[in-house]
Amino acid sequence: VAGLLAALVALVGSLLSDVTSNASAVGAMLVALVSLAARQFFAFTAAQGRLDAAVAQQTFDQLIDTNKSTLLSLGYEAARQEQKEVLLCFTVILGAGASEALSTAEVKERAERVLQTELELGLQATAFDVRDALQKCEALGLIAQAPSGSWLAKAPCEALDMLADAKK
């Protein structure tokens, strides 16, 4: 919030002082708004993850003598895994940039490379289900398929709006 206020103060000050620095002030404000939106999104998903874990743990503790708790825990873990796959898929496509559309094979290759290099997972652990992740990203409105069949990411602000609409 402080960064946003600083950007707004810089914008107002630059509008009053110098016409040539208006673009940099507007840019600073946009960067502050995007970073604030991203921080809020990641804070929300982290809080939701903690809530899901707490609910699963409480349910597990209450139903420890039955198989229901095991199935419920597996269900929550599967849902979290799908969310991670969707986030990885969107991040890979977004990382390619707005001008570079990626084919399904390129998305799979880059995602598996991230899993192997960044997370240091072995080849067996990187069985990334790219088609499922692409379908879910597209259903959420995070990506779009070009007429050529390749994939492009929506702008981060637009993607956050789509996620907010999906939660309603």
PDB file of C-alpha atoms in Angstrom:
ATOM      1  CA  VAL A   1       0.000   0.000   0.000  1.00  0.00           C
ATOM      2  CA  ALA A   2       2.898   2.357   0.770  1.00  0.00           C
ATOM      3  CA  GLY A   3       4.346   1.699  -2.679  1.00  0.00           C
ATOM      4  CA  LEU A   4       1.001   2.509  -4.256  1.00  0.00           C
ATOM      5  CA  LEU A   5       0.752   5.764  -2.318  1.00  0.00           C
ATOM      6  CA  ALA A   6       4.304   6.692  -3.308  1.00  0.00           C
ATOM      7  CA  ALA A   7       3.458   6.029  -6.956  1.00  0.00           C
ATOM      8  CA  LEU A   8       0.330   8.178  -6.726  1.00  0.00           C
ATOM      9  CA  VAL A   9       2.284  11.015  -5.084  1.00  0.00           C
ATOM     10  CA  ALA A  10       4.934  10.729  -7.803  1.00  0.00           C
ATOM     11  CA  LEU A  11       2.251  10.800 -10.487  1.00  0.00           C
ATOM     12  CA  VAL A  12       0.538  13.903  -9.108  1.00  0.00           C
ATOM     13  CA  GLY A  13       3.868  15.639  -8.567  1.00  0.00           C
ATOM     14  CA  SER A  14       5.047  14.894 -12.079  1.00  0.00           C
ATOM     15  CA  LEU A  15       1.776  16.022 -13.620  1.00  0.00           C
ATOM     16  CA  LEU A  16       2.224  19.349 -11.914  1.00  0.00           C
ATOM     17  CA  SER A  17       5.926  19.784 -12.657  1.00  0.00           C
ATOM     18  CA  ASP A  18       7.148  18.342 -15.944  1.00  0.00           C
ATOM     19  CA  VAL A  19       5.359  16.941 -18.958  1.00  0.00           C
ATOM     20  CA  THR A  20       8.277  14.731 -20.099  1.00  0.00           C
ATOM     21  CA  SER A  21       8.392  12.680 -16.917  1.00  0.00           C
ATOM     22  CA  ASN A  22       4.668  11.839 -17.011  1.00  0.00           C
ATOM     23  CA  ALA A  23       5.305   8.551 -18.777  1.00  0.00           C
ATOM     24  CA  SER A  24       7.760   7.395 -16.121  1.00  0.00           C
ATOM     25  CA  ALA A  25       5.350   8.342 -13.345  1.00  0.00           C
ATOM     26  CA  VAL A  26       2.485   6.497 -15.000  1.00  0.00           C
ATOM     27  CA  GLY A  27       4.799   3.519 -15.503  1.00  0.00           C
ATOM     28  CA  ALA A  28       5.791   3.581 -11.848  1.00  0.00           C
ATOM     29  CA  MET A  29       2.155   3.649 -10.832  1.00  0.00           C
ATOM     30  CA  LEU A  30       1.308   0.726 -13.102  1.00  0.00           C
ATOM     31  CA  VAL A  31       4.214  -1.298 -11.719  1.00  0.00           C
ATOM     32  CA  ALA A  32       3.047  -0.538  -8.189  1.00  0.00           C
ATOM     33  CA  LEU A  33      -0.534  -1.563  -9.015  1.00  0.00           C
ATOM     34  CA  VAL A  34       0.541  -4.818 -10.675  1.00  0.00           C
ATOM     35  CA  SER A  35       2.874  -5.687  -7.794  1.00  0.00           C
ATOM     36  CA  LEU A  36       0.133  -4.944  -5.277  1.00  0.00           C
ATOM     37  CA  ALA A  37      -2.326  -7.125  -7.181  1.00  0.00           C
ATOM     38  CA  ALA A  38       0.221  -9.962  -7.443  1.00  0.00           C
ATOM     39  CA  ARG A  39       1.046  -9.738  -3.745  1.00  0.00           C
ATOM     40  CA  GLN A  40      -2.657  -9.855  -2.855  1.00  0.00           C
ATOM     41  CA  PHE A  41      -3.212 -12.852  -5.143  1.00  0.00           C
ATOM     42  CA  PHE A  42      -0.304 -14.828  -3.710  1.00  0.00           C
ATOM     43  CA  ALA A  43      -1.298 -13.910  -0.151  1.00  0.00           C
ATOM     44  CA  PHE A  44      -4.823 -15.113  -0.914  1.00  0.00           C
ATOM     45  CA  THR A  45      -3.653 -18.424  -2.387  1.00  0.00           C
ATOM     46  CA  ALA A  46      -1.280 -18.981   0.543  1.00  0.00           C
ATOM     47  CA  ALA A  47      -4.073 -18.258   3.028  1.00  0.00           C
ATOM     48  CA  GLN A  48      -6.416 -20.574   1.138  1.00  0.00           C
ATOM     49  CA  GLY A  49      -3.768 -23.298   1.191  1.00  0.00           C
ATOM     50  CA  ARG A  50      -3.349 -22.910   4.942  1.00  0.00           C
ATOM     51  CA  LEU A  51      -7.128 -22.999   5.416  1.00  0.00           C
ATOM     52  CA  ASP A  52      -7.435 -26.118   3.257  1.00  0.00           C
ATOM     53  CA  ALA A  53      -4.662 -27.798   5.226  1.00  0.00           C
ATOM     54  CA  ALA A  54      -6.279 -26.851   8.541  1.00  0.00           C
ATOM     55  CA  VAL A  55      -9.683 -28.134   7.407  1.00  0.00           C
ATOM     56  CA  ALA A  56      -8.144 -31.356   6.121  1.00  0.00           C
ATOM     57  CA  GLN A  57      -6.183 -31.840   9.347  1.00  0.00           C
ATOM     58  CA  GLN A  58      -9.243 -31.166  11.494  1.00  0.00           C
ATOM     59  CA  THR A  59     -11.373 -33.524   9.441  1.00  0.00           C
ATOM     60  CA  PHE A  60      -8.648 -36.145   9.553  1.00  0.00           C
ATOM     61  CA  ASP A  61      -8.373 -35.826  13.322  1.00  0.00           C
ATOM     62  CA  GLN A  62     -12.144 -36.131  13.758  1.00  0.00           C
ATOM     63  CA  LEU A  63     -12.520 -39.117  11.453  1.00  0.00           C
ATOM     64  CA  ILE A  64      -9.235 -40.909  12.115  1.00  0.00           C
ATOM     65  CA  ASP A  65     -10.943 -44.271  12.638  1.00  0.00           C
ATOM     66  CA  THR A  66     -12.580 -44.276   9.222  1.00  0.00           C
ATOM     67  CA  ASN A  67     -11.338 -44.271   5.685  1.00  0.00           C
ATOM     68  CA  LYS A  68     -13.230 -41.050   4.992  1.00  0.00           C
ATOM     69  CA  SER A  69     -10.414 -38.955   6.420  1.00  0.00           C
ATOM     70  CA  THR A  70      -7.874 -40.659   4.196  1.00  0.00           C
ATOM     71  CA  LEU A  71      -9.990 -40.109   1.114  1.00  0.00           C
ATOM     72  CA  LEU A  72     -10.630 -36.497   2.067  1.00  0.00           C
ATOM     73  CA  SER A  73      -6.918 -35.864   2.591  1.00  0.00           C
ATOM     74  CA  LEU A  74      -6.162 -37.412  -0.788  1.00  0.00           C
ATOM     75  CA  GLY A  75      -8.839 -35.249  -2.383  1.00  0.00           C
ATOM     76  CA  TYR A  76      -7.372 -32.059  -0.908  1.00  0.00           C
ATOM     77  CA  GLU A  77      -3.880 -33.095  -1.974  1.00  0.00           C
ATOM     78  CA  ALA A  78      -5.094 -33.796  -5.519  1.00  0.00           C
ATOM     79  CA  ALA A  79      -6.792 -30.387  -5.676  1.00  0.00           C
ATOM     80  CA  ARG A  80      -3.605 -28.664  -4.475  1.00  0.00           C
ATOM     81  CA  GLN A  81      -1.568 -30.594  -7.035  1.00  0.00           C
ATOM     82  CA  GLU A  82      -3.893 -29.472  -9.836  1.00  0.00           C
ATOM     83  CA  GLN A  83      -3.596 -25.855  -8.663  1.00  0.00           C
ATOM     84  CA  LYS A  84       0.192 -26.152  -8.747  1.00  0.00           C
ATOM     85  CA  GLU A  85       0.089 -27.585 -12.281  1.00  0.00           C
ATOM     86  CA  VAL A  86      -2.156 -24.746 -13.481  1.00  0.00           C
ATOM     87  CA  LEU A  87       0.121 -22.158 -11.875  1.00  0.00           C
ATOM     88  CA  LEU A  88       3.224 -23.747 -13.419  1.00  0.00           C
ATOM     89  CA  CYS A  89       1.570 -23.874 -16.845  1.00  0.00           C
ATOM     90  CA  PHE A  90       0.488 -20.216 -16.677  1.00  0.00           C
ATOM     91  CA  THR A  91       3.917 -19.141 -15.410  1.00  0.00           C
ATOM     92  CA  VAL A  92       5.698 -20.955 -18.246  1.00  0.00           C
ATOM     93  CA  ILE A  93       3.459 -19.394 -20.909  1.00  0.00           C
ATOM     94  CA  LEU A  94       3.646 -15.968 -19.261  1.00  0.00           C
ATOM     95  CA  GLY A  95       7.436 -16.263 -19.091  1.00  0.00           C
ATOM     96  CA  ALA A  96       7.574 -16.705 -22.858  1.00  0.00           C
ATOM     97  CA  GLY A  97       6.300 -13.166 -23.259  1.00  0.00           C
ATOM     98  CA  ALA A  98       3.325 -11.637 -24.998  1.00  0.00           C
ATOM     99  CA  SER A  99       4.894 -11.906 -28.439  1.00  0.00           C
ATOM    100  CA  GLU A 100       5.913 -15.593 -28.276  1.00  0.00           C
ATOM    101  CA  ALA A 101       3.174 -18.196 -28.448  1.00  0.00           C
ATOM    102  CA  LEU A 102       4.138 -21.680 -27.257  1.00  0.00           C
ATOM    103  CA  SER A 103       2.994 -24.991 -28.661  1.00  0.00           C
ATOM    104  CA  THR A 104       1.697 -27.678 -26.319  1.00  0.00           C
ATOM    105  CA  ALA A 105       4.975 -29.568 -26.671  1.00  0.00           C
ATOM    106  CA  GLU A 106       6.996 -26.431 -25.847  1.00  0.00           C
ATOM    107  CA  VAL A 107       4.875 -25.787 -22.735  1.00  0.00           C
ATOM    108  CA  LYS A 108       5.437 -29.385 -21.593  1.00  0.00           C
ATOM    109  CA  GLU A 109       9.175 -29.197 -22.287  1.00  0.00           C
ATOM    110  CA  ARG A 110       9.632 -25.895 -20.457  1.00  0.00           C
ATOM    111  CA  ALA A 111       7.494 -26.977 -17.503  1.00  0.00           C
ATOM    112  CA  GLU A 112       9.444 -30.202 -17.101  1.00  0.00           C
ATOM    113  CA  ARG A 113      12.701 -28.252 -17.370  1.00  0.00           C
ATOM    114  CA  VAL A 114      11.524 -25.982 -14.530  1.00  0.00           C
ATOM    115  CA  LEU A 115      10.589 -29.001 -12.435  1.00  0.00           C
ATOM    116  CA  GLN A 116      13.967 -30.626 -13.079  1.00  0.00           C
ATOM    117  CA  THR A 117      16.238 -27.601 -12.731  1.00  0.00           C
ATOM    118  CA  GLU A 118      14.483 -25.259 -10.324  1.00  0.00           C
ATOM    119  CA  LEU A 119      12.894 -27.872  -8.068  1.00  0.00           C
ATOM    120  CA  GLU A 120      15.546 -30.552  -8.673  1.00  0.00           C
ATOM    121  CA  LEU A 121      13.019 -33.307  -9.289  1.00  0.00           C
ATOM    122  CA  GLY A 122      14.099 -36.443 -11.116  1.00  0.00           C
ATOM    123  CA  LEU A 123      12.813 -37.509 -14.515  1.00  0.00           C
ATOM    124  CA  GLN A 124      10.184 -39.837 -13.009  1.00  0.00           C
ATOM    125  CA  ALA A 125       8.770 -37.071 -10.802  1.00  0.00           C
ATOM    126  CA  THR A 126       8.267 -34.653 -13.678  1.00  0.00           C
ATOM    127  CA  ALA A 127       5.391 -36.382 -15.446  1.00  0.00           C
ATOM    128  CA  PHE A 128       3.647 -33.089 -16.115  1.00  0.00           C
ATOM    129  CA  ASP A 129       0.102 -33.471 -17.507  1.00  0.00           C
ATOM    130  CA  VAL A 130       0.273 -30.529 -19.888  1.00  0.00           C
ATOM    131  CA  ARG A 131      -3.075 -31.070 -21.644  1.00  0.00           C
ATOM    132  CA  ASP A 132      -5.013 -31.084 -18.374  1.00  0.00           C
ATOM    133  CA  ALA A 133      -3.161 -27.994 -17.124  1.00  0.00           C
ATOM    134  CA  LEU A 134      -3.747 -26.152 -20.419  1.00  0.00           C
ATOM    135  CA  GLN A 135      -7.453 -27.010 -20.357  1.00  0.00           C
ATOM    136  CA  LYS A 136      -7.816 -25.741 -16.802  1.00  0.00           C
ATOM    137  CA  CYS A 137      -5.844 -22.549 -17.558  1.00  0.00           C
ATOM    138  CA  GLU A 138      -8.037 -21.926 -20.585  1.00  0.00           C
ATOM    139  CA  ALA A 139     -11.215 -22.635 -18.596  1.00  0.00           C
ATOM    140  CA  LEU A 140     -10.096 -20.115 -15.961  1.00  0.00           C
ATOM    141  CA  GLY A 141      -9.383 -17.561 -18.705  1.00  0.00           C
ATOM    142  CA  LEU A 142      -5.671 -17.320 -17.915  1.00  0.00           C
ATOM    143  CA  ILE A 143      -4.517 -18.283 -21.405  1.00  0.00           C
ATOM    144  CA  ALA A 144      -5.896 -18.273 -24.918  1.00  0.00           C
ATOM    145  CA  GLN A 145      -5.228 -20.526 -27.857  1.00  0.00           C
ATOM    146  CA  ALA A 146      -4.130 -18.825 -31.062  1.00  0.00           C
ATOM    147  CA  PRO A 147      -5.558 -19.972 -34.421  1.00  0.00           C
ATOM    148  CA  SER A 148      -2.248 -21.762 -35.034  1.00  0.00           C
ATOM    149  CA  GLY A 149      -2.874 -23.943 -31.962  1.00  0.00           C
ATOM    150  CA  SER A 150      -0.190 -22.294 -29.849  1.00  0.00           C
ATOM    151  CA  TRP A 151      -0.841 -20.746 -26.441  1.00  0.00           C
ATOM    152  CA  LEU A 152      -0.600 -17.138 -25.229  1.00  0.00           C
ATOM    153  CA  ALA A 153      -0.951 -15.912 -21.649  1.00  0.00           C
ATOM    154  CA  LYS A 154      -3.347 -13.144 -20.743  1.00  0.00           C
ATOM    155  CA  ALA A 155      -1.870 -10.034 -19.122  1.00  0.00           C
ATOM    156  CA  PRO A 156      -1.347 -10.507 -15.350  1.00  0.00           C
ATOM    157  CA  CYS A 157      -3.975  -7.902 -14.442  1.00  0.00           C
ATOM    158  CA  GLU A 158      -6.506  -9.497 -16.776  1.00  0.00           C
ATOM    159  CA  ALA A 159      -5.663 -12.965 -15.420  1.00  0.00           C
ATOM    160  CA  LEU A 160      -6.208 -11.776 -11.836  1.00  0.00           C
ATOM    161  CA  ASP A 161      -9.586 -10.350 -12.853  1.00  0.00           C
ATOM    162  CA  MET A 162     -10.511 -13.683 -14.454  1.00  0.00           C
ATOM    163  CA  LEU A 163      -9.530 -15.555 -11.270  1.00  0.00           C
ATOM    164  CA  ALA A 164     -11.553 -13.163  -9.143  1.00  0.00           C
ATOM    165  CA  ASP A 165     -14.569 -13.727 -11.407  1.00  0.00           C
ATOM    166  CA  ALA A 166     -14.064 -17.498 -11.220  1.00  0.00           C
ATOM    167  CA  LYS A 167     -14.182 -17.382  -7.397  1.00  0.00           C
ATOM    168  CA  LYS A 168     -17.629 -15.730  -7.426  1.00  0.00           C
TER     169      LYS A 168
END
